[in-house]
Coordinates of C-alpha atoms in Angstrom, one line a residue:
X1 CA 99.5 139.3 84.1
X2 CA 101.4 141.3 86.7
X3 CA 102.9 139.3 89.9
X4 CA 100.4 140.6 92.4
X5 CA 97.4 139.5 89.9
X6 CA 99.0 136.1 89.4
X7 CA 99.4 135.7 93.3
X8 CA 95.7 136.7 93.9
X9 CA 94.4 134.7 91.1
X10 CA 96.4 131.5 91.9
X11 CA 95.5 131.9 95.7
X12 CA 91.9 132.3 94.9
X13 CA 91.7 129.2 92.6
X14 CA 93.6 127.2 95.3
X15 CA 91.4 128.6 98.0
X16 CA 88.1 127.5 96.4
X17 CA 89.6 124.1 95.5
X18 CA 90.8 123.7 99.1
X19 CA 87.6 124.9 100.6
X20 CA 85.6 122.4 98.3
X21 CA 87.8 119.2 99.2
X22 CA 87.6 120.2 103.1
X23 CA 83.8 120.4 102.5
X24 CA 83.9 117.2 100.9
X25 CA 86.1 115.7 103.5
X26 CA 84.1 117.2 106.4
X27 CA 81.1 115.1 105.3
X28 CA 83.5 112.0 104.7
X29 CA 84.7 112.4 108.2
X30 CA 80.9 112.2 109.5
X31 CA 80.4 109.1 107.0
X32 CA 83.4 107.4 108.6
X33 CA 82.3 108.0 112.1
X34 CA 78.9 106.9 111.5
X35 CA 79.8 103.8 109.6
X36 CA 82.8 102.6 111.4
X37 CA 82.7 104.2 114.8
X38 CA 84.7 106.3 116.8
X39 CA 87.3 103.3 118.0
X40 CA 87.8 102.4 114.2
X41 CA 88.4 106.0 113.3
X42 CA 90.9 106.3 115.7
X43 CA 92.6 103.2 114.4
X44 CA 92.5 104.7 110.8
X45 CA 94.1 107.9 112.3
X46 CA 96.8 106.0 113.9
X47 CA 98.3 105.0 110.4
X48 CA 98.6 108.5 109.5
X49 CA 102.0 109.2 111.0
X50 CA 103.4 106.2 108.9
X51 CA 101.9 107.9 105.9
X52 CA 103.2 111.4 106.8
X53 CA 106.6 109.9 107.2
X54 CA 106.6 108.0 103.8
X55 CA 105.4 111.2 101.9
X56 CA 108.4 113.1 103.8
X57 CA 110.9 110.6 102.8
X58 CA 109.8 110.2 99.0
X59 CA 108.7 113.8 97.8
X60 CA 107.7 116.3 100.1
X61 CA 111.1 117.9 100.2
X62 CA 111.5 117.7 96.6
X63 CA 108.1 119.0 96.0
X64 CA 109.2 122.5 97.6
X65 CA 112.8 122.4 96.4
X66 CA 111.4 121.7 92.8
X67 CA 108.9 124.5 93.2
X68 CA 111.5 126.9 94.4
X69 CA 114.0 126.1 91.6
X70 CA 111.4 126.2 88.8
X71 CA 110.3 129.8 90.2
X72 CA 114.0 131.0 90.0
X73 CA 114.6 129.6 86.6
X74 CA 111.2 130.8 85.3
X75 CA 111.7 134.3 86.7
X76 CA 115.2 134.4 84.5
X77 CA 113.4 133.1 81.4
X78 CA 115.0 129.5 81.3
X79 CA 111.9 127.4 80.6
X80 CA 113.8 124.5 79.2
X81 CA 115.6 124.1 82.5
X82 CA 112.3 123.9 84.3
X83 CA 111.1 121.1 82.3
X84 CA 114.6 119.3 83.0
X85 CA 114.2 119.8 86.5
X86 CA 110.6 118.3 86.4
X87 CA 112.0 115.1 84.8
X88 CA 114.9 114.6 87.1
X89 CA 112.7 114.9 90.3
X90 CA 110.1 112.5 88.8
X91 CA 112.7 109.8 88.2
X92 CA 114.4 110.3 91.6
X93 CA 111.2 110.5 93.7
X94 CA 109.4 107.4 91.9
X95 CA 112.5 105.4 92.6
X96 CA 112.7 106.4 96.2
X97 CA 108.9 105.8 96.8
X98 CA 109.0 102.4 95.3
X99 CA 111.7 101.4 97.9
X100 CA 109.6 103.0 100.5
X101 CA 106.6 101.3 99.5
X102 CA 108.5 97.8 99.2
X103 CA 110.0 98.4 102.7
X104 CA 106.5 99.1 104.3
X105 CA 104.8 95.8 102.7
X106 CA 107.6 93.6 104.0
X107 CA 107.6 95.1 107.6
X108 CA 103.9 96.1 108.1
X109 CA 103.6 93.4 111.1
X110 CA 106.7 95.0 112.6
X111 CA 105.7 98.7 112.2
X112 CA 102.3 97.8 113.4
X113 CA 103.4 95.9 116.8
X114 CA 106.6 97.8 117.6
X115 CA 105.8 101.4 116.5
X116 CA 101.9 101.9 116.5
X117 CA 101.3 99.4 119.3
X118 CA 98.4 97.9 117.6
X119 CA 98.5 94.7 115.4
X120 CA 95.1 95.5 113.8
X121 CA 97.2 98.3 111.7
X122 CA 99.3 95.8 109.8
X123 CA 96.7 95.2 106.9
X124 CA 96.0 98.8 106.9
X125 CA 99.7 99.4 106.5
X126 CA 100.1 97.0 103.8
X127 CA 97.2 98.6 102.0
X128 CA 99.0 102.0 102.5
X129 CA 102.3 101.2 100.8
X130 CA 100.7 101.2 97.4
X131 CA 100.0 105.0 97.8
X132 CA 103.7 106.4 97.6
X133 CA 104.6 105.9 93.9
X134 CA 101.5 107.4 92.7
X135 CA 101.6 110.3 95.3
X136 CA 105.3 111.2 94.3
X137 CA 104.3 111.5 90.8
X138 CA 101.5 113.8 91.5
X139 CA 103.6 115.8 94.2
X140 CA 106.3 116.5 91.6
X141 CA 103.9 118.0 88.9
X142 CA 102.1 119.9 91.3
X143 CA 105.4 121.6 92.6
X144 CA 106.5 122.2 89.1
X145 CA 103.2 123.9 88.3
X146 CA 103.0 126.0 91.3
X147 CA 106.6 127.1 90.6
X148 CA 105.3 128.4 87.3
X149 CA 102.4 129.9 89.2
X150 CA 99.9 127.4 87.3
X151 CA 97.1 126.4 89.3
X152 CA 95.0 124.2 87.1
X153 CA 96.7 120.9 87.7
X154 CA 97.1 121.2 91.4
X155 CA 93.5 122.5 91.9
X156 CA 91.8 119.8 89.6
X157 CA 94.1 116.9 90.7
X158 CA 93.2 117.9 94.2
X159 CA 89.5 117.6 93.6
X160 CA 90.0 114.5 91.8
X161 CA 92.1 112.8 94.6
X162 CA 89.4 113.7 97.2
X163 CA 86.4 112.9 94.9
X164 CA 87.9 109.3 94.0
X165 CA 89.0 108.7 97.7
X166 CA 85.6 109.4 99.1
X167 CA 83.6 107.7 96.3
X168 CA 85.5 104.5 96.0
X169 CA 85.2 103.8 99.8
X170 CA 81.4 104.6 99.8
X171 CA 80.9 102.4 96.6
X172 CA 82.9 99.4 98.3
X173 CA 81.0 100.0 101.5
X174 CA 77.7 99.9 99.6
X175 CA 78.9 96.7 97.8
X176 CA 79.9 94.9 100.7
X177 CA 76.9 95.7 102.8
X178 CA 74.6 94.4 99.9
X179 CA 76.5 91.3 99.8
X180 CA 76.3 90.9 103.5
X181 CA 79.9 91.2 104.1
X182 CA 81.8 92.8 106.8
X183 CA 82.7 96.4 106.5
X184 CA 86.4 97.3 107.5
X185 CA 88.2 100.5 108.0
X186 CA 90.7 98.9 105.6
X187 CA 88.3 100.2 103.0
X188 CA 89.3 104.1 103.9
X189 CA 93.0 103.2 103.5
X190 CA 92.4 101.9 100.2
X191 CA 90.4 104.9 99.2
X192 CA 93.9 106.9 99.8
X193 CA 95.5 104.8 97.2
X194 CA 92.7 105.1 94.7
X195 CA 92.5 108.9 95.2
X196 CA 96.5 109.2 94.5
X197 CA 96.1 106.9 91.5
X198 CA 93.4 109.4 90.0
X199 CA 95.4 112.4 90.7
X200 CA 98.8 111.2 89.3
X201 CA 97.2 109.9 86.0
X202 CA 95.5 113.3 85.4
X203 CA 98.7 115.2 86.3
X204 CA 100.9 113.0 84.0
X205 CA 98.0 113.4 81.2
X206 CA 97.8 117.4 81.8
X207 CA 101.5 117.8 81.9
X208 CA 102.0 115.9 78.5
X209 CA 99.2 118.0 76.8
X210 CA 100.7 121.2 77.9
X211 CA 104.2 120.3 76.4
X212 CA 102.8 119.4 73.2
X213 CA 102.3 123.1 72.5
X214 CA 106.3 123.4 72.5
X215 CA 108.9 122.4 70.2
X216 CA 109.8 118.6 69.6
X217 CA 113.3 119.2 71.2
X218 CA 112.0 120.9 74.4
X219 CA 109.4 118.2 74.9
X220 CA 111.7 115.1 74.5
X221 CA 111.3 112.6 77.0
X222 CA 115.0 111.7 77.0
X223 CA 117.1 113.7 79.9
X224 CA 121.1 113.2 79.2
X225 CA 122.8 111.6 82.1
X226 CA 124.9 114.8 82.8
X227 CA 121.9 116.9 82.9
X228 CA 120.1 114.4 85.3
X229 CA 123.3 114.5 87.7
X230 CA 123.6 118.4 87.5
X231 CA 119.8 119.0 88.1
X232 CA 119.7 116.3 90.6
X233 CA 122.6 117.9 92.6
X234 CA 121.0 121.1 92.6
X235 CA 117.4 119.8 93.8
X236 CA 119.0 118.0 96.5
X237 CA 120.8 120.9 97.8
X238 CA 117.4 122.3 98.7
X239 CA 115.4 119.0 99.1
X240 CA 117.8 117.4 101.6
X241 CA 117.5 119.9 104.4
X242 CA 113.9 120.0 103.7
X243 CA 113.5 116.4 103.7
X244 CA 115.8 116.0 106.6
X245 CA 113.6 118.4 108.8
X246 CA 110.4 116.9 107.6
X247 CA 111.1 113.3 108.3
X248 CA 112.8 114.4 111.6
X249 CA 109.5 116.2 112.7
X250 CA 107.2 113.5 111.3
X251 CA 109.1 111.2 113.5
X252 CA 108.5 113.1 116.8
X253 CA 104.8 113.7 115.3
X254 CA 104.6 109.9 115.3
X255 CA 105.9 109.8 118.8
X256 CA 103.4 112.3 119.9
X257 CA 100.4 110.4 118.0
X258 CA 101.3 107.1 119.5
X259 CA 102.1 108.4 122.9
X260 CA 98.4 110.1 123.4
X261 CA 96.3 106.7 123.4
X262 CA 99.1 105.1 125.7
X263 CA 99.4 108.0 128.3
X264 CA 95.4 108.3 128.5
X265 CA 95.7 104.8 129.7
X266 CA 98.0 105.7 132.3
X267 CA 95.3 108.6 133.1
X268 CA 92.8 105.7 133.8
X269 CA 91.1 105.1 130.7
X270 CA 90.8 101.7 129.0
X271 CA 92.4 100.9 125.9
X272 CA 89.3 101.3 123.8
X273 CA 88.3 104.6 125.3
X274 CA 91.8 106.2 124.9
X275 CA 91.7 105.2 121.0
X276 CA 88.2 106.4 120.8
X277 CA 89.0 109.7 122.4
X278 CA 92.2 109.9 120.0
X279 CA 89.8 109.4 117.2
X280 CA 87.3 112.1 118.2
X281 CA 90.2 114.7 118.7
X282 CA 92.2 113.9 115.4
X283 CA 89.4 112.6 113.2
X284 CA 86.7 115.2 114.3
X285 CA 87.7 118.1 116.1
X286 CA 91.1 118.9 114.6
X287 CA 89.7 118.7 110.7
X288 CA 87.1 121.2 111.8
X289 CA 89.6 123.7 113.4
X290 CA 91.8 123.1 110.1
X291 CA 88.8 123.6 107.8
X292 CA 89.5 127.6 107.4
X293 CA 93.1 126.9 107.1
X294 CA 92.2 126.0 103.4
X295 CA 92.6 129.9 102.7
X296 CA 96.1 129.9 104.2
X297 CA 97.6 126.9 102.9
X298 CA 96.6 128.4 99.1
X299 CA 98.4 131.6 100.1
X300 CA 101.2 129.5 101.3
X301 CA 101.3 127.4 98.2
X302 CA 101.6 130.5 96.1
X303 CA 103.8 132.6 98.3
X304 CA 106.7 130.2 98.2
X305 CA 107.5 130.6 94.3
X306 CA 106.5 134.4 94.6
X307 CA 109.0 134.9 97.4
X308 CA 111.7 133.1 95.8
X309 CA 111.0 135.0 92.5
X310 CA 111.2 138.5 94.4
X311 CA 114.4 137.2 96.0
X312 CA 115.9 136.3 92.7
X313 CA 115.1 139.6 91.3
X314 CA 116.3 141.3 94.5
X315 CA 113.3 143.2 95.0
X316 CA 113.4 143.7 98.7
X317 CA 110.9 146.6 99.2
X318 CA 108.1 144.5 97.6
X319 CA 109.1 141.3 99.4
X320 CA 108.9 143.4 102.8
X321 CA 105.4 144.8 101.8
X322 CA 104.1 141.4 100.8
X323 CA 105.3 140.0 104.0
X324 CA 103.5 142.5 106.2
X325 CA 100.3 142.5 104.2
X326 CA 100.1 138.7 104.4
X327 CA 100.8 138.5 108.2
X328 CA 98.1 140.9 108.9
X329 CA 95.6 139.3 106.8
X330 CA 96.2 136.0 108.3
X331 CA 95.8 137.2 112.1
X332 CA 92.5 138.8 111.1
X333 CA 91.3 135.5 109.7
X334 CA 92.4 133.6 112.7
X335 CA 90.6 135.9 115.1
X336 CA 87.3 135.7 113.2
X337 CA 87.4 131.9 112.9
X338 CA 88.2 131.8 116.8
X339 CA 85.3 133.9 117.5
X340 CA 83.0 131.6 115.1
X341 CA 84.2 128.5 116.6
X342 CA 83.7 129.7 120.3
X343 CA 80.1 130.4 119.4
X344 CA 79.3 127.5 117.3
X345 CA 81.9 124.7 118.4
X346 CA 79.5 122.9 120.8
X347 CA 76.9 122.9 118.2
X348 CA 79.0 121.6 115.2
X349 CA 80.3 118.6 117.8
X350 CA 76.8 117.4 118.6
X351 CA 74.9 118.2 115.4
X352 CA 77.2 117.0 112.9
X353 CA 79.4 114.4 114.5
X354 CA 76.8 113.3 117.1
X355 CA 79.7 113.7 119.9
X356 CA 79.6 116.1 122.6
X357 CA 83.1 115.3 123.4
X358 CA 84.1 116.5 119.9
X359 CA 82.2 119.6 120.7
X360 CA 84.4 120.2 123.8
X361 CA 87.5 119.8 122.0
X362 CA 86.3 122.4 119.4
X363 CA 85.9 124.9 121.9
X364 CA 89.1 124.4 123.5
X365 CA 91.0 124.3 120.0
X366 CA 89.3 127.4 119.1
X367 CA 92.0 129.5 120.6
X368 CA 94.9 128.3 118.5
X369 CA 93.3 129.6 115.1
X370 CA 95.3 132.8 115.0
X371 CA 98.6 131.4 115.7
X372 CA 97.9 128.1 113.4
X373 CA 96.8 129.8 110.4
X374 CA 99.6 132.5 110.8
X375 CA 102.3 129.8 111.4
X376 CA 101.5 127.9 108.0
X377 CA 102.0 131.0 105.9
X378 CA 104.8 132.5 108.0
X379 CA 106.6 128.9 107.3
X380 CA 106.2 129.1 103.8
X381 CA 107.8 132.5 103.6
X382 CA 110.9 131.4 105.4
X383 CA 111.0 128.3 102.8
X384 CA 110.8 130.7 100.0
X385 CA 113.5 132.8 101.5
X386 CA 115.8 129.6 101.7
X387 CA 115.7 129.8 105.3
X388 CA 114.7 126.2 106.0
X389 CA 117.0 125.6 108.9
X390 CA 115.2 128.5 110.7
X391 CA 111.6 127.1 109.8
X392 CA 112.6 123.6 111.2
X393 CA 114.1 124.7 114.3
X394 CA 110.9 126.5 115.0
X395 CA 108.6 123.7 114.3
X396 CA 110.9 121.6 116.3
X397 CA 110.3 123.7 119.3
X398 CA 106.5 123.5 118.9
X399 CA 106.7 119.6 118.6
X400 CA 109.0 119.0 121.7
X401 CA 106.6 121.1 123.6
X402 CA 103.6 119.2 122.5
X403 CA 105.4 116.0 123.2
X404 CA 106.4 117.4 126.7
X405 CA 102.8 118.3 127.7
X406 CA 101.8 114.7 126.6
X407 CA 104.3 113.0 128.7
X408 CA 103.9 115.1 131.7
X409 CA 100.4 116.4 131.7
X410 CA 98.1 113.8 129.9
X411 CA 98.7 111.2 132.6
X412 CA 97.5 113.6 135.3
X413 CA 94.9 115.8 133.5
X414 CA 94.0 113.7 130.8
X415 CA 93.3 114.9 127.2
X416 CA 93.0 118.6 128.4
X417 CA 96.7 118.3 129.1
X418 CA 97.3 117.9 125.4
X419 CA 95.0 120.7 124.4
X420 CA 97.0 122.6 126.6
X421 CA 100.3 121.6 124.7
X422 CA 98.8 122.5 121.4
X423 CA 98.0 125.9 122.5
X424 CA 101.5 126.5 124.2
X425 CA 103.3 124.9 121.0
X426 CA 101.4 127.3 118.6
X427 CA 102.3 130.2 120.6
X428 CA 105.9 129.6 121.0
X429 CA 106.2 128.8 117.2
X430 CA 104.4 131.7 116.1
X431 CA 106.6 134.2 118.3
X432 CA 109.7 132.5 116.9
X433 CA 108.6 132.9 113.2
X434 CA 107.7 136.4 113.6
X435 CA 111.2 137.1 115.5
X436 CA 112.9 135.2 112.6
X437 CA 111.2 137.3 109.7
X438 CA 111.4 140.6 112.0
X439 CA 115.1 140.0 111.8
X440 CA 115.0 139.8 107.9
X441 CA 113.1 142.7 107.4
X442 CA 115.2 144.8 109.7
X443 CA 118.3 143.7 108.1

């Protein structure tokens, strides 16, 4: 199979999978809003900055680094080293994720009070802490598979994760309701853990089955200490800048998320209403806007190893052609989705979420679609080229703009001030990403 066919096939598989999981998640959001209410959905969304920060610290940077290193080793025909790289990443990320899990469990009350500003988040954080060790295993195996341009394990594990997450929450809610017990939003957080457990066990089973087809020496579980240190050093050279940038950006995103309800209270909203508005925005409107990005996310997942492989083979002409085609395609997709959401946004908010406020948010956020979808892809290309620092500074500029709008505009104009900041941030990041790639193509 040619490189172009592998890219198209992998993108198609991941797109179908991502659209399926987002479709499931779309109705899951409706279930959460109807079952727990908008305020509890806001409380559920409030712990996600901690979740994102934990994933960034434990495995997000390592997954991208592993995918890039595996792609380059596979392009050179060194398959034994790709397996050693996976073993190294699994050992390291599992250890780090266990440390993060233990830290969150022991400091859940402090994090809830001082960082999230809501003591009700303490029990949610305690449940959330069990997610990270399983997520690290799942993440590394997906990074390894994508580096080899194999999409079966990432696709099926993604479907399993979403299915177990949703079904576990629905079953628990039905059981508690039948027993006359209170239904807590903590069940939704427990669903995150159940989903990652299912995905990690499937990933481990699948990778073990695939390795049974190779020689006994190649599939040995044992990894010599010298090889572990050598591969870990190489992975960390790529993973540490990615991890540092992701952690720093997630800290800023957490500040942004926590500041929105606080600044809405300065605007004059009661605490419950500010949390409700935040829940409608992040739990209903934004997932609707991000739904079509399943296509660009799938493209991004396949682009990173493809770009790394082309760079390893020094095929600059094909690399330039690939970047231009992908950029134009993402712009067209974003413009089409913008038009659809402008026409149907109000109806989506009222009919699906029973929330006119969600409809208003969707109408305003529709304008960011062309820039949002394009930025995902451009950032992946920059990572594939090894220009992680450029991608970090571009995203940093976008987050700082959003935080500026939260602190300066939300207290005076309400949530509309934040929506303006989202649009301004995406515009700036898109311009900076395009300028960075234009410089690369020109050189």
